């Protein structure tokens, strides 16, 4: 991922090693190094520094050629990337479910076109039921897309400003753009967290911080300034301090990139700047052979580590310290082989620019894109047609695991409108007058089947309307995830209007998740419900169902390809978070005679332990915290025959 400059510095290889090892450890097991994601930002800084050093030297000497520049970039970046992409896509066809293989092919086509970041911004599913991003085998190529897009614009900008390269104005200009990028990252986060994370405008600042160090070193005054060992030592150690603080202080819970990216990127930039004149023992540590080795293979290691981890996680294999070490060794081995036979082989090619573009970029890219289109055309089933039993078995398993929101009568959507609030499709039960309304998120949706059985027995009907991943409060910011705030805010007035129109309000939310995001969430909800209680309306809260964290809802499907997967889910106690939020709701209900609760755990748990399976060994859940459609109906019938007394 990182590019060599003309003036080779061993300490930069050491910094590369630190960056890539941090990222790999973080991705193997996040809690082993919670700040390890900063390694990607370190990559950006080093790339900006090295590429700018090369451009400044060549532009100022009059030897720069845009064609030659891109010839070198293609030789350095493309062959290894295309090799890893082709192996990953091929393996995906046999290892992943068809829909996942199709998504992998889509992302591969964008990655080959240097637009992986655009793909994951526009098309990565961030919905509540989205598959884990940890299982997307080419997700990591978003950062390569950012760099490649930077390489399109930055050389042209420096050429346009060639008369200012030795002027302080180029430093002011670059610093201003970098500052604007960091500001944009902080400002846009609430509007689109995915754009902020993946796209060049909000990531350019990190590359430009590295470029600023290169520009400073290009200034004669800076070179003279750094000749004083005490000054270069001070700058280097200042950088080390900032990087160390960043790794101690930052974690994935912070808004990122934005302003939080300034600390680690400026710190590393100072290390690059100070390291040009300071060669103390600490700097020499970065030149030790093991670090230089990992710095040398850092690009290949970055390319390989994520697909390996994604395929490993896809099969639900356990990650332990021992397996983590084995995975790291395996990644290192294939990365060294890729470096030795792919990177080195193509990097030293003496072919002309035209031949390099055709042989190393255009032809192999076209082949991969054609293969990806074939995979997409067949919905990821390209190789499954030669396995006659696979597709029928897969469909049979899927039918038994239908989520509630797939039913027409369950009116859940990521965004809702007035028309949906009037739809007859959203009325469930025995027919006749509709006095009750069910609102909330997916934790309300999975109760629709359950409530429909009780409604039929009671001879009534109810309306339902739910917004995925949205708390049922008027001001969702700070409670809902940033990506969902807009839909939540726009949808709440529609839900509020429905609550005003009905005499019985039933609410289901992911209480513990929202309470974790905002400790005042439940108090806010109660305050907004109180006017309805004061009007004498009946309120029913659907308590959170037991959560099974180790449940992979598609495990049985995956077993068709990954034969040794263990799909058995152990019985689970009700978690403290679920217990606490459910209790707080029960306590609130106990203070009001017209407020009650439904606790599904009375049907799912015995002696404090909750099973994901029914008495026949059939899974009752769609995912780790939601009932499947069939189970919801079955549990409704069981409720009617149990000692539970709640009725419409």
Coordinates of C-alpha atoms in Angstrom, one line a residue:
X1 CA 0.0 0.0 0.0
X2 CA 2.9 2.3 0.6
X3 CA 5.4 3.5 -2.0
X4 CA 9.1 3.8 -2.0
X5 CA 10.8 7.2 -2.5
X6 CA 14.1 7.7 -4.3
X7 CA 16.0 8.4 -1.1
X8 CA 15.5 5.1 0.7
X9 CA 15.2 5.4 4.5
X10 CA 15.2 2.3 6.7
X11 CA 13.3 4.1 9.4
X12 CA 10.3 4.5 7.1
X13 CA 10.2 0.8 6.5
X14 CA 10.1 0.4 10.3
X15 CA 7.2 2.8 10.5
X16 CA 5.5 0.8 7.7
X17 CA 6.0 -2.3 9.8
X18 CA 4.5 -0.6 12.9
X19 CA 1.5 0.5 10.9
X20 CA 0.8 -2.8 9.2
X21 CA 1.3 -4.9 12.3
X22 CA -1.0 -2.6 14.3
X23 CA -3.7 -3.0 11.6
X24 CA -3.3 -6.8 11.5
X25 CA -3.5 -7.2 15.3
X26 CA -6.5 -4.9 15.4
X27 CA -8.3 -6.9 12.7
X28 CA -7.4 -10.3 14.3
X29 CA -8.9 -9.3 17.6
X30 CA -9.9 -5.7 18.2
X31 CA -9.5 -5.7 22.0
X32 CA -5.9 -6.8 21.7
X33 CA -5.0 -3.3 20.3
X34 CA -8.1 -1.1 20.2
X35 CA -6.2 1.8 18.5
X36 CA -4.7 -0.5 15.9
X37 CA -6.9 1.0 13.2
X38 CA -4.7 4.1 13.3
X39 CA -2.2 2.0 11.2
X40 CA -4.2 2.9 8.1
X41 CA -3.9 6.6 8.9
X42 CA -0.1 6.1 9.3
X43 CA -0.1 4.5 5.8
X44 CA -1.8 7.6 4.4
X45 CA 0.8 9.9 5.9
X46 CA 3.7 7.9 4.7
X47 CA 2.2 7.6 1.2
X48 CA 1.6 11.4 1.1
X49 CA 5.2 12.0 2.2
X50 CA 6.9 9.6 -0.2
X51 CA 4.9 10.5 -3.3
X52 CA 5.3 14.2 -2.6
X53 CA 9.0 13.8 -2.2
X54 CA 9.2 12.1 -5.6
X55 CA 7.0 14.7 -7.3
X56 CA 8.8 17.7 -5.8
X57 CA 12.2 16.4 -6.9
X58 CA 11.1 15.7 -10.4
X59 CA 9.0 18.7 -11.0
X60 CA 11.6 21.1 -9.7
X61 CA 14.4 19.4 -11.9
X62 CA 12.2 19.4 -15.0
X63 CA 12.3 15.6 -15.3
X64 CA 8.7 14.9 -14.3
X65 CA 6.6 13.0 -16.8
X66 CA 2.9 12.2 -16.0
X67 CA 3.1 9.1 -18.1
X68 CA 6.2 7.8 -16.3
X69 CA 4.6 8.6 -13.0
X70 CA 1.6 6.5 -13.7
X71 CA 3.8 3.8 -15.2
X72 CA 5.6 3.5 -11.9
X73 CA 2.4 3.6 -9.9
X74 CA 0.9 0.8 -12.0
X75 CA 4.0 -1.4 -11.6
X76 CA 4.1 -0.8 -7.9
X77 CA 0.4 -1.2 -7.0
X78 CA -1.6 -3.0 -9.6
X79 CA -0.1 -6.5 -10.0
X80 CA -0.2 -7.6 -6.4
X81 CA -3.6 -6.0 -5.9
X82 CA -5.1 -7.8 -9.0
X83 CA -3.5 -11.1 -7.9
X84 CA -5.0 -10.9 -4.4
X85 CA -8.4 -9.9 -5.8
X86 CA -8.5 -12.7 -8.3
X87 CA -7.6 -15.3 -5.7
X88 CA -10.1 -13.9 -3.3
X89 CA -12.9 -13.9 -5.8
X90 CA -12.2 -17.5 -6.9
X91 CA -12.1 -18.7 -3.3
X92 CA -15.3 -16.7 -2.6
X93 CA -17.2 -18.8 -5.2
X94 CA -16.7 -22.0 -3.2
X95 CA -16.5 -20.6 0.4
X96 CA -19.2 -18.0 0.5
X97 CA -23.0 -18.2 0.1
X98 CA -24.1 -17.1 -3.4
X99 CA -25.3 -13.7 -2.3
X100 CA -22.0 -13.0 -0.5
X101 CA -20.0 -14.2 -3.5
X102 CA -22.0 -11.8 -5.6
X103 CA -21.3 -8.9 -3.3
X104 CA -17.6 -9.8 -3.3
X105 CA -17.6 -9.7 -7.1
X106 CA -19.3 -6.3 -7.1
X107 CA -16.7 -4.9 -4.7
X108 CA -13.9 -6.5 -6.8
X109 CA -15.0 -4.8 -9.9
X110 CA -15.0 -1.4 -8.2
X111 CA -11.6 -2.2 -6.6
X112 CA -10.1 -2.9 -10.0
X113 CA -11.4 0.4 -11.2
X114 CA -9.8 2.2 -8.1
X115 CA -13.2 2.9 -6.6
X116 CA -13.5 0.4 -3.8
X117 CA -14.1 3.2 -1.4
X118 CA -17.0 4.5 -3.6
X119 CA -18.6 1.1 -3.6
X120 CA -18.5 0.7 0.2
X121 CA -19.8 4.2 0.6
X122 CA -22.7 3.8 -1.8
X123 CA -23.6 0.1 -1.5
X124 CA -22.5 -1.3 1.8
X125 CA -25.6 -2.3 3.7
X126 CA -25.6 -0.5 7.1
X127 CA -29.1 -1.7 8.0
X128 CA -29.8 -3.5 11.3
X129 CA -29.9 -6.9 9.6
X130 CA -26.8 -6.3 7.5
X131 CA -24.2 -9.0 7.5
X132 CA -21.0 -8.2 9.5
X133 CA -18.6 -6.0 7.6
X134 CA -15.9 -8.2 9.1
X135 CA -16.9 -10.9 6.6
X136 CA -16.6 -8.7 3.4
X137 CA -13.3 -10.1 1.9
X138 CA -12.3 -6.9 0.0
X139 CA -13.5 -4.2 2.4
X140 CA -9.9 -3.2 3.2
X141 CA -9.4 -2.0 -0.4
X142 CA -11.3 1.2 0.3
X143 CA -8.0 2.7 1.5
X144 CA -6.3 1.8 -1.7
X145 CA -9.0 3.5 -3.6
X146 CA -8.4 6.7 -1.6
X147 CA -4.7 6.6 -2.3
X148 CA -5.2 5.9 -6.1
X149 CA -7.6 8.8 -6.3
X150 CA -5.2 11.1 -4.5
X151 CA -2.5 10.1 -7.1
X152 CA -4.8 11.4 -9.8
X153 CA -5.2 14.9 -8.4
X154 CA -2.1 15.7 -6.4
X155 CA 0.5 15.5 -9.2
X156 CA -1.7 17.9 -11.3
X157 CA -2.0 20.3 -8.4
X158 CA 1.8 20.4 -7.8
X159 CA 2.4 20.9 -11.5
X160 CA 0.0 23.8 -11.5
X161 CA 1.8 25.3 -8.5
X162 CA 5.3 24.5 -9.8
X163 CA 6.4 28.1 -9.5
X164 CA 5.6 28.1 -5.7
X165 CA 7.3 24.8 -4.7
X166 CA 10.1 26.6 -2.8
X167 CA 7.8 29.3 -1.4
X168 CA 6.1 29.4 1.9
X169 CA 2.8 29.9 0.0
X170 CA 2.7 26.2 -1.0
X171 CA 2.9 25.2 2.7
X172 CA 0.1 27.6 3.5
X173 CA -2.0 26.2 0.6
X174 CA -1.4 22.6 1.5
X175 CA -2.1 23.2 5.2
X176 CA -5.3 24.9 4.4
X177 CA -6.6 22.0 2.2
X178 CA -5.6 19.5 4.9
X179 CA -7.4 21.6 7.6
X180 CA -10.5 21.8 5.4
X181 CA -10.4 18.0 5.0
X182 CA -10.2 17.4 8.7
X183 CA -13.0 19.9 9.3
X184 CA -15.2 18.3 6.7
X185 CA -14.7 14.9 8.3
X186 CA -16.0 16.2 11.6
X187 CA -18.8 18.2 10.0
X188 CA -20.2 15.5 7.7
X189 CA -20.1 12.7 10.2
X190 CA -23.6 13.2 11.4
X191 CA -24.9 13.4 7.8
X192 CA -23.1 10.4 6.4
X193 CA -20.7 8.5 8.6
X194 CA -19.9 6.2 5.7
X195 CA -18.9 9.0 3.3
X196 CA -16.7 10.5 6.0
X197 CA -15.0 7.2 6.6
X198 CA -14.4 6.1 3.0
X199 CA -14.1 9.1 0.7
X200 CA -11.1 11.1 -0.4
X201 CA -12.4 14.6 0.6
X202 CA -12.4 13.6 4.2
X203 CA -9.3 11.5 4.0
X204 CA -7.1 13.8 1.9
X205 CA -6.0 15.7 5.0
X206 CA -4.1 12.6 6.2
X207 CA -2.2 12.2 2.9
X208 CA -1.6 16.0 2.8
X209 CA -0.1 16.0 6.3
X210 CA 2.6 13.7 5.0
X211 CA 2.9 15.9 1.9
X212 CA 3.5 18.9 4.1
X213 CA 6.5 17.2 5.7
X214 CA 7.9 16.5 2.2
X215 CA 7.3 20.2 1.2
X216 CA 9.0 21.4 4.4
X217 CA 12.1 19.2 3.6
X218 CA 12.1 20.6 0.1
X219 CA 12.6 24.1 1.6
X220 CA 16.2 25.2 2.0
X221 CA 15.5 26.9 5.3
X222 CA 14.0 23.7 6.8
X223 CA 17.0 21.6 5.7
X224 CA 19.3 24.1 7.4
X225 CA 17.1 24.2 10.5
X226 CA 17.1 20.3 10.8
X227 CA 20.9 20.2 10.5
X228 CA 20.9 21.0 14.2
X229 CA 20.7 17.6 15.7
X230 CA 19.0 18.9 18.9
X231 CA 16.2 20.4 16.8
X232 CA 15.6 17.3 14.6
X233 CA 15.7 15.1 17.8
X234 CA 13.2 17.4 19.4
X235 CA 10.9 17.2 16.4
X236 CA 11.2 13.4 16.1
X237 CA 10.5 12.8 19.8
X238 CA 7.5 15.2 19.7
X239 CA 6.1 13.1 16.9
X240 CA 6.7 9.9 18.9
X241 CA 4.8 11.5 21.8
X242 CA 1.8 12.4 19.7
X243 CA 1.6 9.0 18.1
X244 CA 1.9 7.3 21.5
X245 CA -0.8 9.5 23.0
X246 CA -3.0 8.6 20.0
X247 CA -2.5 4.9 20.5
X248 CA -3.2 5.3 24.2
X249 CA -6.2 7.6 23.8
X250 CA -8.1 6.8 20.6
X251 CA -10.4 3.8 20.0
X252 CA -13.1 2.9 17.5
X253 CA -15.7 4.6 19.6
X254 CA -14.5 8.1 18.6
X255 CA -15.7 10.0 15.5
X256 CA -13.2 9.3 12.9
X257 CA -11.4 10.6 10.8
X258 CA -12.2 14.3 11.3
X259 CA -10.4 16.2 14.0
X260 CA -9.4 13.1 15.9
X261 CA -7.1 12.1 13.0
X262 CA -5.0 15.2 13.4
X263 CA -3.1 13.9 16.5
X264 CA -1.7 10.6 15.0
X265 CA -1.1 12.0 11.5
X266 CA 0.7 15.1 12.7
X267 CA 2.7 13.0 15.1
X268 CA 3.9 10.6 12.3
X269 CA 4.6 13.6 10.0
X270 CA 6.9 15.0 12.7
X271 CA 8.7 11.6 12.9
X272 CA 9.2 11.7 9.2
X273 CA 10.4 15.3 9.3
X274 CA 12.7 14.8 12.3
X275 CA 14.0 11.4 11.1
X276 CA 15.6 13.1 8.1
X277 CA 18.2 14.7 10.4
X278 CA 18.1 12.7 13.6
X279 CA 19.7 9.3 13.6
X280 CA 19.7 8.4 17.3
X281 CA 19.4 4.9 18.9
X282 CA 15.6 5.2 18.9
X283 CA 15.5 5.9 15.2
X284 CA 17.9 3.0 14.6
X285 CA 15.5 0.7 16.3
X286 CA 13.1 1.3 13.4
X287 CA 15.9 0.0 11.1
X288 CA 16.2 -3.4 12.7
X289 CA 16.0 -6.2 10.2
X290 CA 12.7 -7.7 11.5
X291 CA 11.0 -4.3 11.2
X292 CA 12.5 -3.7 7.8
X293 CA 11.3 -7.1 6.7
X294 CA 7.7 -6.4 7.7
X295 CA 8.0 -2.9 6.2
X296 CA 9.2 -4.4 2.9
X297 CA 6.2 -6.8 2.7
X298 CA 3.7 -4.3 4.3
X299 CA 1.8 -3.8 1.0
X300 CA 1.3 -7.5 0.4
X301 CA 0.6 -8.1 4.1
X302 CA -2.1 -5.4 4.0
X303 CA -3.6 -6.9 0.9
X304 CA -3.7 -10.4 2.3
X305 CA -4.6 -10.0 6.0
X306 CA -8.2 -8.9 5.5
X307 CA -9.4 -11.6 3.1
X308 CA -7.8 -14.3 5.3
X309 CA -9.5 -12.9 8.4
X310 CA -12.8 -12.5 6.6
X311 CA -12.9 -16.1 5.4
X312 CA -11.8 -17.3 8.8
X313 CA -14.6 -15.3 10.6
X314 CA -17.1 -16.4 8.0
X315 CA -16.8 -20.0 9.1
X316 CA -17.2 -18.9 12.8
X317 CA -13.8 -20.3 13.7
X318 CA -12.7 -19.3 17.2
X319 CA -10.0 -16.6 17.5
X320 CA -7.7 -17.4 20.4
X321 CA -4.2 -16.2 21.0
X322 CA -2.9 -19.5 19.5
X323 CA -5.0 -19.3 16.4
X324 CA -4.2 -15.5 16.1
X325 CA -0.5 -16.3 16.0
X326 CA -1.0 -19.1 13.4
X327 CA -3.1 -16.7 11.3
X328 CA -0.4 -14.1 11.5
X329 CA 2.3 -16.6 10.5
X330 CA 0.2 -17.7 7.5
X331 CA -0.5 -14.2 6.4
X332 CA 3.2 -13.3 6.6
X333 CA 4.2 -16.4 4.6
X334 CA 1.8 -15.7 1.7
X335 CA 2.7 -12.0 1.8
X336 CA 6.4 -12.7 1.5
X337 CA 5.7 -15.0 -1.5
X338 CA 3.5 -12.4 -3.1
X339 CA 6.2 -9.7 -2.5
X340 CA 8.9 -12.0 -3.9
X341 CA 7.2 -13.3 -7.0
X342 CA 4.6 -10.7 -7.8
X343 CA 5.7 -7.3 -6.5
X344 CA 9.4 -7.7 -7.2
X345 CA 8.8 -9.4 -10.5
X346 CA 6.7 -6.7 -12.0
X347 CA 8.3 -3.7 -10.3
X348 CA 11.6 -4.2 -12.1
X349 CA 10.0 -4.5 -15.5
X350 CA 11.6 -2.4 -18.2
X351 CA 8.6 -2.4 -20.4
X352 CA 7.5 0.9 -21.9
X353 CA 4.5 2.8 -20.4
X354 CA 2.2 1.5 -23.2
X355 CA 3.2 -2.1 -22.5
X356 CA 2.9 -1.7 -18.8
X357 CA -0.6 -0.2 -19.0
X358 CA -1.7 -3.0 -21.4
X359 CA 0.0 -6.0 -19.8
X360 CA -0.2 -5.1 -16.1
X361 CA -3.4 -3.0 -16.0
X362 CA -5.9 -3.1 -18.9
X363 CA -5.8 -6.8 -19.9
X364 CA -5.8 -8.4 -16.4
X365 CA -8.4 -5.8 -15.1
X366 CA -10.7 -6.5 -18.0
X367 CA -10.5 -10.3 -17.4
X368 CA -11.3 -9.8 -13.7
X369 CA -14.2 -7.4 -14.4
X370 CA -15.6 -9.8 -17.0
X371 CA -15.4 -12.6 -14.4
X372 CA -17.1 -10.4 -11.8
X373 CA -19.9 -9.6 -14.3
X374 CA -20.4 -13.3 -14.9
X375 CA -20.6 -13.9 -11.2
X376 CA -23.1 -11.0 -10.7
X377 CA -25.2 -12.2 -13.7
X378 CA -25.6 -15.6 -12.1
X379 CA -26.3 -14.1 -8.6
X380 CA -23.1 -15.6 -7.2
X381 CA -24.2 -19.1 -8.3
X382 CA -21.6 -19.5 -11.0
X383 CA -20.0 -22.7 -9.7
X384 CA -23.1 -23.9 -7.8
X385 CA -24.8 -25.1 -11.0
X386 CA -22.3 -28.0 -11.1
X387 CA -23.4 -29.0 -7.6
X388 CA -27.0 -30.2 -8.2
X389 CA -28.0 -30.6 -4.6
X390 CA -26.7 -27.4 -3.3
X391 CA -29.3 -24.8 -4.4
X392 CA -32.4 -26.8 -3.5
X393 CA -31.0 -27.5 0.0
X394 CA -30.0 -23.9 0.4
X395 CA -33.6 -22.7 -0.5
X396 CA -35.1 -25.2 1.9
X397 CA -33.0 -23.9 4.8
X398 CA -33.8 -20.3 3.9
X399 CA -37.5 -20.9 4.0
X400 CA -37.3 -22.1 7.6
X401 CA -35.5 -18.9 8.6
X402 CA -37.7 -16.2 7.2
X403 CA -37.4 -12.9 9.2
X404 CA -40.5 -11.1 10.3
X405 CA -39.9 -8.1 8.2
X406 CA -40.1 -10.2 5.0
X407 CA -43.8 -10.7 5.5
X408 CA -46.1 -8.2 3.7
X409 CA -48.2 -7.6 6.8
X410 CA -45.1 -6.6 8.8
X411 CA -44.7 -2.9 7.8
X412 CA -41.0 -2.3 8.7
X413 CA -38.8 -0.1 6.5
X414 CA -35.7 1.9 6.9
X415 CA -37.7 5.0 6.0
X416 CA -41.5 5.4 6.2
X417 CA -44.1 7.7 4.7
X418 CA -47.7 8.7 5.3
X419 CA -49.0 6.3 2.7
X420 CA -47.6 3.4 4.7
X421 CA -49.4 4.6 7.9
X422 CA -52.7 4.2 6.0
X423 CA -52.0 0.9 4.3
X424 CA -54.5 -1.9 4.9
X425 CA -51.6 -4.4 4.5
X426 CA -50.4 -3.2 7.9
X427 CA -53.5 -4.2 9.8
X428 CA -53.2 -7.6 11.4
X429 CA -55.7 -9.8 13.4
X430 CA -59.3 -10.8 13.3
X431 CA -60.7 -7.9 11.3
X432 CA -63.1 -5.2 12.5
X433 CA -62.2 -2.0 14.4
X434 CA -58.6 -1.2 15.0
X435 CA -57.9 0.3 18.4
X436 CA -54.3 -0.7 18.9
X437 CA -51.1 0.3 17.1
X438 CA -47.7 -1.4 17.3
X439 CA -44.7 1.0 16.7
X440 CA -41.0 0.8 17.1
X441 CA -38.1 -0.8 15.4
X442 CA -37.3 -4.4 14.4
X443 CA -37.8 -5.4 18.0
X444 CA -41.5 -4.6 17.5
X445 CA -41.6 -6.2 14.0
X446 CA -40.6 -9.6 15.3
X447 CA -43.6 -9.5 17.6
X448 CA -46.2 -9.0 14.9
X449 CA -46.8 -12.8 14.4
X450 CA -46.9 -13.3 18.1
X451 CA -49.4 -10.5 18.6
X452 CA -51.5 -11.5 15.6
X453 CA -52.3 -14.9 17.3
X454 CA -53.4 -13.1 20.5
X455 CA -55.4 -10.6 18.4
X456 CA -57.3 -13.3 16.6
X457 CA -58.1 -15.0 19.9
X458 CA -59.3 -11.7 21.2
X459 CA -61.4 -10.9 18.1
X460 CA -59.5 -7.7 17.4
X461 CA -57.0 -6.2 15.0
X462 CA -54.0 -3.9 15.3
X463 CA -52.0 -1.7 12.9
X464 CA -48.2 -1.9 12.8
X465 CA -45.5 0.4 11.5
X466 CA -41.8 0.2 12.3
X467 CA -38.6 2.0 11.4
X468 CA -35.5 -0.2 11.3
X469 CA -32.8 0.7 13.9
X470 CA -34.8 3.8 15.1
X471 CA -35.6 4.6 18.7
X472 CA -39.2 5.8 19.2
X473 CA -38.4 9.2 20.4
X474 CA -38.6 12.6 18.8
X475 CA -34.9 13.5 18.9
X476 CA -32.9 10.4 17.9
X477 CA -29.5 12.1 17.5
X478 CA -27.1 10.7 20.1
X479 CA -29.3 7.5 20.5
X480 CA -29.6 6.1 16.9
X481 CA -26.5 5.4 14.9
X482 CA -25.4 8.5 12.9
X483 CA -26.3 6.7 9.6
X484 CA -29.9 6.3 10.8
X485 CA -30.6 9.7 12.4
X486 CA -32.1 11.3 9.3
X487 CA -34.6 8.5 8.6
X488 CA -35.5 8.2 12.3
X489 CA -36.1 12.0 12.7
X490 CA -38.3 12.1 9.5
X491 CA -40.3 9.0 10.4
X492 CA -41.1 9.8 14.1
X493 CA -43.9 12.4 13.4
X494 CA -45.7 9.6 11.4
X495 CA -45.4 7.2 14.3
X496 CA -46.4 9.9 16.7
X497 CA -49.5 10.7 14.7
X498 CA -50.5 7.0 14.8
X499 CA -50.0 6.9 18.5
X500 CA -52.3 9.9 18.8
X501 CA -55.0 8.1 16.8
X502 CA -55.2 4.9 18.8
X503 CA -56.3 4.1 22.3
X504 CA -53.8 1.2 22.8
X505 CA -50.1 1.8 22.0
X506 CA -47.7 -1.1 21.9
X507 CA -44.0 -0.2 21.7
X508 CA -41.0 -2.4 21.0
X509 CA -37.4 -1.0 20.8
X510 CA -33.9 -2.3 21.2
X511 CA -33.9 -0.9 24.7
X512 CA -30.4 -1.9 25.8
X513 CA -28.7 -0.8 22.7
X514 CA -30.3 2.7 22.7
X515 CA -29.7 3.0 26.4
X516 CA -26.1 2.2 25.9
X517 CA -25.8 5.0 23.3
X518 CA -27.7 7.5 25.4
X519 CA -28.1 6.9 29.1
X520 CA -31.1 9.3 29.1
X521 CA -32.9 7.4 26.4
X522 CA -35.5 5.6 28.5
X523 CA -36.2 8.6 30.6
X524 CA -36.8 10.6 27.4
X525 CA -39.1 7.8 26.1
X526 CA -41.1 7.7 29.3
X527 CA -41.5 11.5 29.3
X528 CA -42.9 11.4 25.8
X529 CA -45.2 8.6 26.6
X530 CA -46.6 10.3 29.8
X531 CA -49.1 12.5 27.9
X532 CA -50.7 9.4 26.4
X533 CA -50.9 7.8 29.8
X534 CA -52.5 11.0 31.2
X535 CA -55.2 10.7 28.5
X536 CA -56.1 7.2 29.8
X537 CA -54.6 5.3 26.9
X538 CA -53.3 1.8 27.4
X539 CA -49.6 1.3 26.9
X540 CA -47.8 -2.0 26.4
X541 CA -44.0 -2.3 26.3
X542 CA -42.5 -5.3 24.6
X543 CA -39.5 -6.3 26.7
X544 CA -36.3 -7.1 25.0
X545 CA -36.0 -10.8 24.0
X546 CA -33.0 -12.8 25.3
X547 CA -29.9 -12.2 23.1
X548 CA -27.6 -15.0 21.9
X549 CA -24.3 -13.3 20.9
X550 CA -22.8 -16.4 19.4
X551 CA -25.6 -17.2 17.0
X552 CA -24.9 -17.0 13.2
X553 CA -28.3 -17.1 11.6
X554 CA -26.8 -18.4 8.3
X555 CA -24.7 -21.1 9.8
X556 CA -26.8 -23.9 8.5
X557 CA -26.6 -22.4 5.0
X558 CA -22.8 -22.0 5.3
X559 CA -22.5 -25.6 6.4
X560 CA -23.3 -26.7 2.9
X561 CA -19.9 -25.4 1.8
X562 CA -17.9 -25.3 5.1
X563 CA -18.6 -28.8 6.3
X564 CA -16.9 -28.6 9.7
X565 CA -18.7 -25.5 11.0
X566 CA -20.2 -25.8 14.4
X567 CA -23.7 -24.4 14.4
X568 CA -24.7 -25.4 17.9
X569 CA -25.5 -22.4 20.1
X570 CA -25.3 -23.0 23.9
X571 CA -28.1 -21.8 26.2
X572 CA -27.5 -18.2 27.3
X573 CA -28.4 -16.3 30.5
X574 CA -30.2 -13.0 30.1
X575 CA -27.5 -10.4 29.9
X576 CA -27.1 -7.7 32.5
X577 CA -27.9 -5.0 29.9
X578 CA -31.1 -6.7 28.8
X579 CA -32.1 -7.4 32.4
X580 CA -31.4 -3.8 33.6
X581 CA -33.3 -2.1 30.8
X582 CA -36.2 -4.5 31.0
X583 CA -36.4 -4.0 34.8
X584 CA -36.4 -0.2 34.3
X585 CA -39.4 -0.5 32.0
X586 CA -41.2 -2.9 34.4
X587 CA -40.6 -0.5 37.3
X588 CA -42.1 2.3 35.2
X589 CA -45.1 0.2 34.2
X590 CA -45.7 -0.7 37.9
X591 CA -46.4 2.9 38.7
X592 CA -49.2 3.2 36.2
X593 CA -52.4 1.0 36.1
X594 CA -52.9 1.4 32.4
X595 CA -49.3 0.4 31.5
X596 CA -48.2 -3.2 31.1
X597 CA -45.4 -5.3 29.6
X598 CA -44.9 -8.5 27.6
X599 CA -41.9 -10.6 28.6
X600 CA -41.3 -13.3 26.0
X601 CA -38.5 -14.7 28.1
X602 CA -41.1 -16.6 30.1
X603 CA -41.5 -18.9 27.0
X604 CA -37.8 -19.0 26.0
X605 CA -36.0 -19.4 29.3
X606 CA -35.9 -21.9 32.2
X607 CA -34.1 -21.5 35.4
X608 CA -32.4 -18.4 34.1
X609 CA -31.0 -20.0 30.9
X610 CA -32.5 -19.2 27.5
X611 CA -32.4 -21.5 24.5
X612 CA -32.4 -20.5 20.9
X613 CA -34.1 -23.8 20.0
X614 CA -37.7 -25.1 20.7
X615 CA -38.5 -28.5 22.1
X616 CA -38.0 -30.1 18.7
X617 CA -34.5 -28.6 18.2
X618 CA -35.7 -26.0 15.7
X619 CA -34.2 -22.5 15.9
X620 CA -36.7 -19.9 17.1
X621 CA -34.4 -17.0 16.1
X622 CA -33.7 -15.3 12.8
X623 CA -30.5 -13.7 14.2
X624 CA -29.0 -13.3 17.6
X625 CA -31.8 -11.1 19.0
X626 CA -34.8 -11.5 16.7
X627 CA -37.4 -14.2 16.4
X628 CA -38.0 -15.7 13.0
X629 CA -41.4 -15.4 11.5
X630 CA -42.6 -19.0 12.1
X631 CA -41.4 -18.9 15.7
X632 CA -43.2 -15.6 16.4
X633 CA -46.5 -17.2 15.5
X634 CA -45.8 -20.4 17.4
X635 CA -44.9 -18.5 20.5
X636 CA -48.1 -16.5 20.3
X637 CA -50.1 -19.7 20.4
X638 CA -48.0 -20.9 23.3
X639 CA -48.6 -17.7 25.2
X640 CA -52.4 -18.2 24.9
X641 CA -52.1 -21.7 26.4
X642 CA -49.7 -20.6 29.2
X643 CA -50.3 -18.9 32.5
X644 CA -49.5 -15.5 30.9
X645 CA -52.6 -13.2 31.1
X646 CA -51.8 -10.4 28.7
X647 CA -54.6 -9.9 26.1
X648 CA -55.8 -7.1 23.8

